[in-house]
Coordinates of C-alpha atoms in Angstrom, one line a residue:
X1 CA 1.7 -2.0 -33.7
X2 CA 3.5 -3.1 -30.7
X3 CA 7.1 -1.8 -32.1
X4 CA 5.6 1.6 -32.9
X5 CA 4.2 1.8 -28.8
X6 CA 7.3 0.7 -27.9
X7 CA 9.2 3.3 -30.0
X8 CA 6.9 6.2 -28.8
X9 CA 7.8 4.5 -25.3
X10 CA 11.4 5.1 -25.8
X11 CA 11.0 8.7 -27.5
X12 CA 9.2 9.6 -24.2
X13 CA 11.4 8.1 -21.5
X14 CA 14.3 10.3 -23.5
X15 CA 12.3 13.0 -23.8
X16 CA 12.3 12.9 -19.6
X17 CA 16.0 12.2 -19.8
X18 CA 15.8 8.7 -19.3
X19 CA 18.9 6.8 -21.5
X20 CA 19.5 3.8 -22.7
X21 CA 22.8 2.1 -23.3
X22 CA 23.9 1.2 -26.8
X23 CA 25.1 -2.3 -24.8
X24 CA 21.3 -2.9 -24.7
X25 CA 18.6 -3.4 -26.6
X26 CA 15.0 -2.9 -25.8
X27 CA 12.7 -4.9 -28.1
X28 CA 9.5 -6.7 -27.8
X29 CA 8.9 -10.9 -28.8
X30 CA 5.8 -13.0 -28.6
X31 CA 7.7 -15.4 -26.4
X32 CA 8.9 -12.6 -23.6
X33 CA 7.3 -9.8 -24.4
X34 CA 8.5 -5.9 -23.7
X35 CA 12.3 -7.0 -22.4
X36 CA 16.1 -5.6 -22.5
X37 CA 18.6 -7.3 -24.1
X38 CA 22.7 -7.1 -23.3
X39 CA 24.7 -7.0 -26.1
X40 CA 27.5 -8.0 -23.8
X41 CA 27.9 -9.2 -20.6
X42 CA 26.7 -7.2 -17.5
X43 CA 29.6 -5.0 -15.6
X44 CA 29.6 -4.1 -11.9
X45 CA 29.2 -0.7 -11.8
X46 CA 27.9 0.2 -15.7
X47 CA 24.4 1.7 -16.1
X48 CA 22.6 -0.1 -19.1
X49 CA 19.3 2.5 -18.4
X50 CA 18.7 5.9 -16.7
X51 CA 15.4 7.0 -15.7
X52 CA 14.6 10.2 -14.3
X53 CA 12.9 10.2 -11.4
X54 CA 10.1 12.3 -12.7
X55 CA 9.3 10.0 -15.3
X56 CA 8.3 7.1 -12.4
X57 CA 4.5 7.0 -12.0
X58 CA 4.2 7.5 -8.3
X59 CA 1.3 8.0 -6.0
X60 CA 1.7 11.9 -6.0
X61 CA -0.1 12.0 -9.4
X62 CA -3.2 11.8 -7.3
X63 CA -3.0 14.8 -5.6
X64 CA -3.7 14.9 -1.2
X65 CA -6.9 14.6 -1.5
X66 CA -7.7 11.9 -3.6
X67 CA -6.5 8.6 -1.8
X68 CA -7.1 9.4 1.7
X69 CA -5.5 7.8 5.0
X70 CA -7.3 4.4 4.6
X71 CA -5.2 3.6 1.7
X72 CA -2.0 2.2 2.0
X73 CA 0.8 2.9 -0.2
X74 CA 0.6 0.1 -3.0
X75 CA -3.2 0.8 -3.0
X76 CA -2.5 4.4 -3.7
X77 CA -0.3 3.6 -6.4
X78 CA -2.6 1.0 -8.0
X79 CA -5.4 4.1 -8.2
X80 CA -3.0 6.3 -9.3
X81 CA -1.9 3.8 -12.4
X82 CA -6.0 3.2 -12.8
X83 CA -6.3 7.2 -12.8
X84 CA -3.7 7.2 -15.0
X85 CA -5.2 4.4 -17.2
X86 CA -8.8 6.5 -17.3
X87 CA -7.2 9.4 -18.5
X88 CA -6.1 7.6 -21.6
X89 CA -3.8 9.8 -24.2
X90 CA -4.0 12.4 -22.1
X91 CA -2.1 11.2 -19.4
X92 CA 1.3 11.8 -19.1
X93 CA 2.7 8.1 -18.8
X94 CA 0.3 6.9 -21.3
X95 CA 3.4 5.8 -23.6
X96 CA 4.3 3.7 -20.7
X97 CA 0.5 2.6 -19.9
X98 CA -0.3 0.9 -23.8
X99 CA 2.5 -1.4 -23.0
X100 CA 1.1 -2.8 -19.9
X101 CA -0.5 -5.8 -20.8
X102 CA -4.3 -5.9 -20.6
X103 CA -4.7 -9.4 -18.2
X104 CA -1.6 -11.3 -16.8
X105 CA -0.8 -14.7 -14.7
X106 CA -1.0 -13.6 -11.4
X107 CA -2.7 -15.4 -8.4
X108 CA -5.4 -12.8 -8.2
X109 CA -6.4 -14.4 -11.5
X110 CA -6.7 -17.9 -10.3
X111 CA -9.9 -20.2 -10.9
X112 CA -11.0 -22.1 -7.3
X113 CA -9.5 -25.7 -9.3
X114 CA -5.4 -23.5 -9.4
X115 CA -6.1 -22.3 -6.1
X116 CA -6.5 -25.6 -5.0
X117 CA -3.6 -26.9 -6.8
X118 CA -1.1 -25.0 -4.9
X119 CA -3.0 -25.6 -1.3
X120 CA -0.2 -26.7 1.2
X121 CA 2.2 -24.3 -0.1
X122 CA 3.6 -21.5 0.8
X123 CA 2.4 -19.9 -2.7
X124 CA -0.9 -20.7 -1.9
X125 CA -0.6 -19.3 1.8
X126 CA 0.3 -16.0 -0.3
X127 CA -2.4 -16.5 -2.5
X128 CA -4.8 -16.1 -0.3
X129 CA -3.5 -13.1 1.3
X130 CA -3.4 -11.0 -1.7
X131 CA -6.8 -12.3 -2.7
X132 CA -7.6 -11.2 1.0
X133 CA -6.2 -7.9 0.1
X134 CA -8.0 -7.3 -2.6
X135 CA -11.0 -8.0 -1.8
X136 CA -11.3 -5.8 1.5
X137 CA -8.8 -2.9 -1.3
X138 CA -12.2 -3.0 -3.6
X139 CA -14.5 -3.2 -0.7
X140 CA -13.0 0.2 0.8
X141 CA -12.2 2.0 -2.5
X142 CA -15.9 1.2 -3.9
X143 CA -17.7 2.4 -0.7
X144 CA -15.6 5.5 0.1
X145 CA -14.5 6.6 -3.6
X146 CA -17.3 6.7 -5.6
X147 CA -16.9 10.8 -6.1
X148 CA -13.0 10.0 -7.4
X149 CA -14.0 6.8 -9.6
X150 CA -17.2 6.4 -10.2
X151 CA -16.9 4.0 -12.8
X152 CA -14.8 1.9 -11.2
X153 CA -14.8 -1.9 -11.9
X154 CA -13.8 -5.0 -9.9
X155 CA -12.0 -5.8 -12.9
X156 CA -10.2 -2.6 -13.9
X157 CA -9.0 -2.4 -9.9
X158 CA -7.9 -6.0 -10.0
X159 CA -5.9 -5.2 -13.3
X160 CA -4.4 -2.4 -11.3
X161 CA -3.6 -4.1 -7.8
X162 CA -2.3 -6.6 -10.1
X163 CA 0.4 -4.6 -12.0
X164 CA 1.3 -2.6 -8.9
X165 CA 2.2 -6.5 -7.3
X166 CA 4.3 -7.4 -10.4
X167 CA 5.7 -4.4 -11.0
X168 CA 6.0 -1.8 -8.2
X169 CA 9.2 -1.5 -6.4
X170 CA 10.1 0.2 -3.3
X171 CA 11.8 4.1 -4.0
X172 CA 15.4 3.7 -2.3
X173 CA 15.0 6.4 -0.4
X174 CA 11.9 6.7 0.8
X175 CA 10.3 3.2 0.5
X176 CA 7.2 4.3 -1.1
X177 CA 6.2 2.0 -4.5
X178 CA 6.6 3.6 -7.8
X179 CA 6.3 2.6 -11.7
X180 CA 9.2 2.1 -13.8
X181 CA 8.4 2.7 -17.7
X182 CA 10.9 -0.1 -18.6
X183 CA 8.9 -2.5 -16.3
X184 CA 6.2 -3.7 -18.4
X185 CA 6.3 -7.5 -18.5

């Protein structure tokens, strides 16, 4: 099952014009995971995968309206990947979206006993922040978007803040967070 979503994953990013080099293969193992492997060694100044920019899931897919000003950018583009998400088959990343695990290690996940583990360490000063974060995110989003989501869970915008924190990075130009379809671990 997992090779044939990670096929149609492929299918789609070419069909945006997204490429991938035949130095690299893109394969999926119980140990890592979705992952890209060189065949040879990495070259300074070789592209191994293209993306178009059209294919990155980006905030924009929610419109003006929908994520107003007291949401910051990775919020914006957690809701967008949950709107996304909602919209099942239909949505246009929904190649990309099956391949996102379900739950995943992450610090917002911790039980009080990990939490404690890591206490006097700069992990678990960062911990806290994000749990922070999220918490006051869910607090904001449940009271003032209710029209938007109203079947919004604590867990399905956790799962969201969460993969936005792994996986978001920062658009060169502009700064603002975005979704890569070849960053699904």
């Amino acid at each position: 099952e997992t090779s044939r979503k990670l096929q149609r994953l492929l299918a789609w990013s070419e069909a945006q014009g997204g490429k991938v080099s035949r130095c690299v293969n893109v394969t999926w193992s119980s140990a890592w995971g979705f992952h890209v492997v060189t065949h040879t060694p990495l070259r300074k100044g070789v592209h191994y995968l293209a993306v178009q920019e059209s294919s990155m899931l980006t905030a924009d897919v929610l419109g003006s309206t929908a994520a107003p000003d007291f949401v910051h950018p990775d919020e914006r583009l957690a809701l967008a990947l949950l709107a996304e998400r909602y919209k099942g088959e239909q949505s246009f990343w929904h190649a990309y979206l099956e391949l996102l695990p379900k739950r995943m290690e992450s610090i917002l996940y911790f039980n009080k006993k990990e939490m404690e583990f890591l206490k006097g360490s700069p992990v678990h000063k960062y911990g806290v922040q994000k749990r922070a974060e999220f918490e006051r995110f869910y607090r904001r989003v449940k009271s003032k978007m209710k029209d938007i989501f109203p079947s919004l869970t604590k867990a399905d915008l956790k799962w969201a803040w969460a993969m936005v924190l792994s996986r978001g990075l920062p658009h060169p130009e502009t700064g603002m967070p975005f979704l890569l379809q070849f960053m699904t671990w």
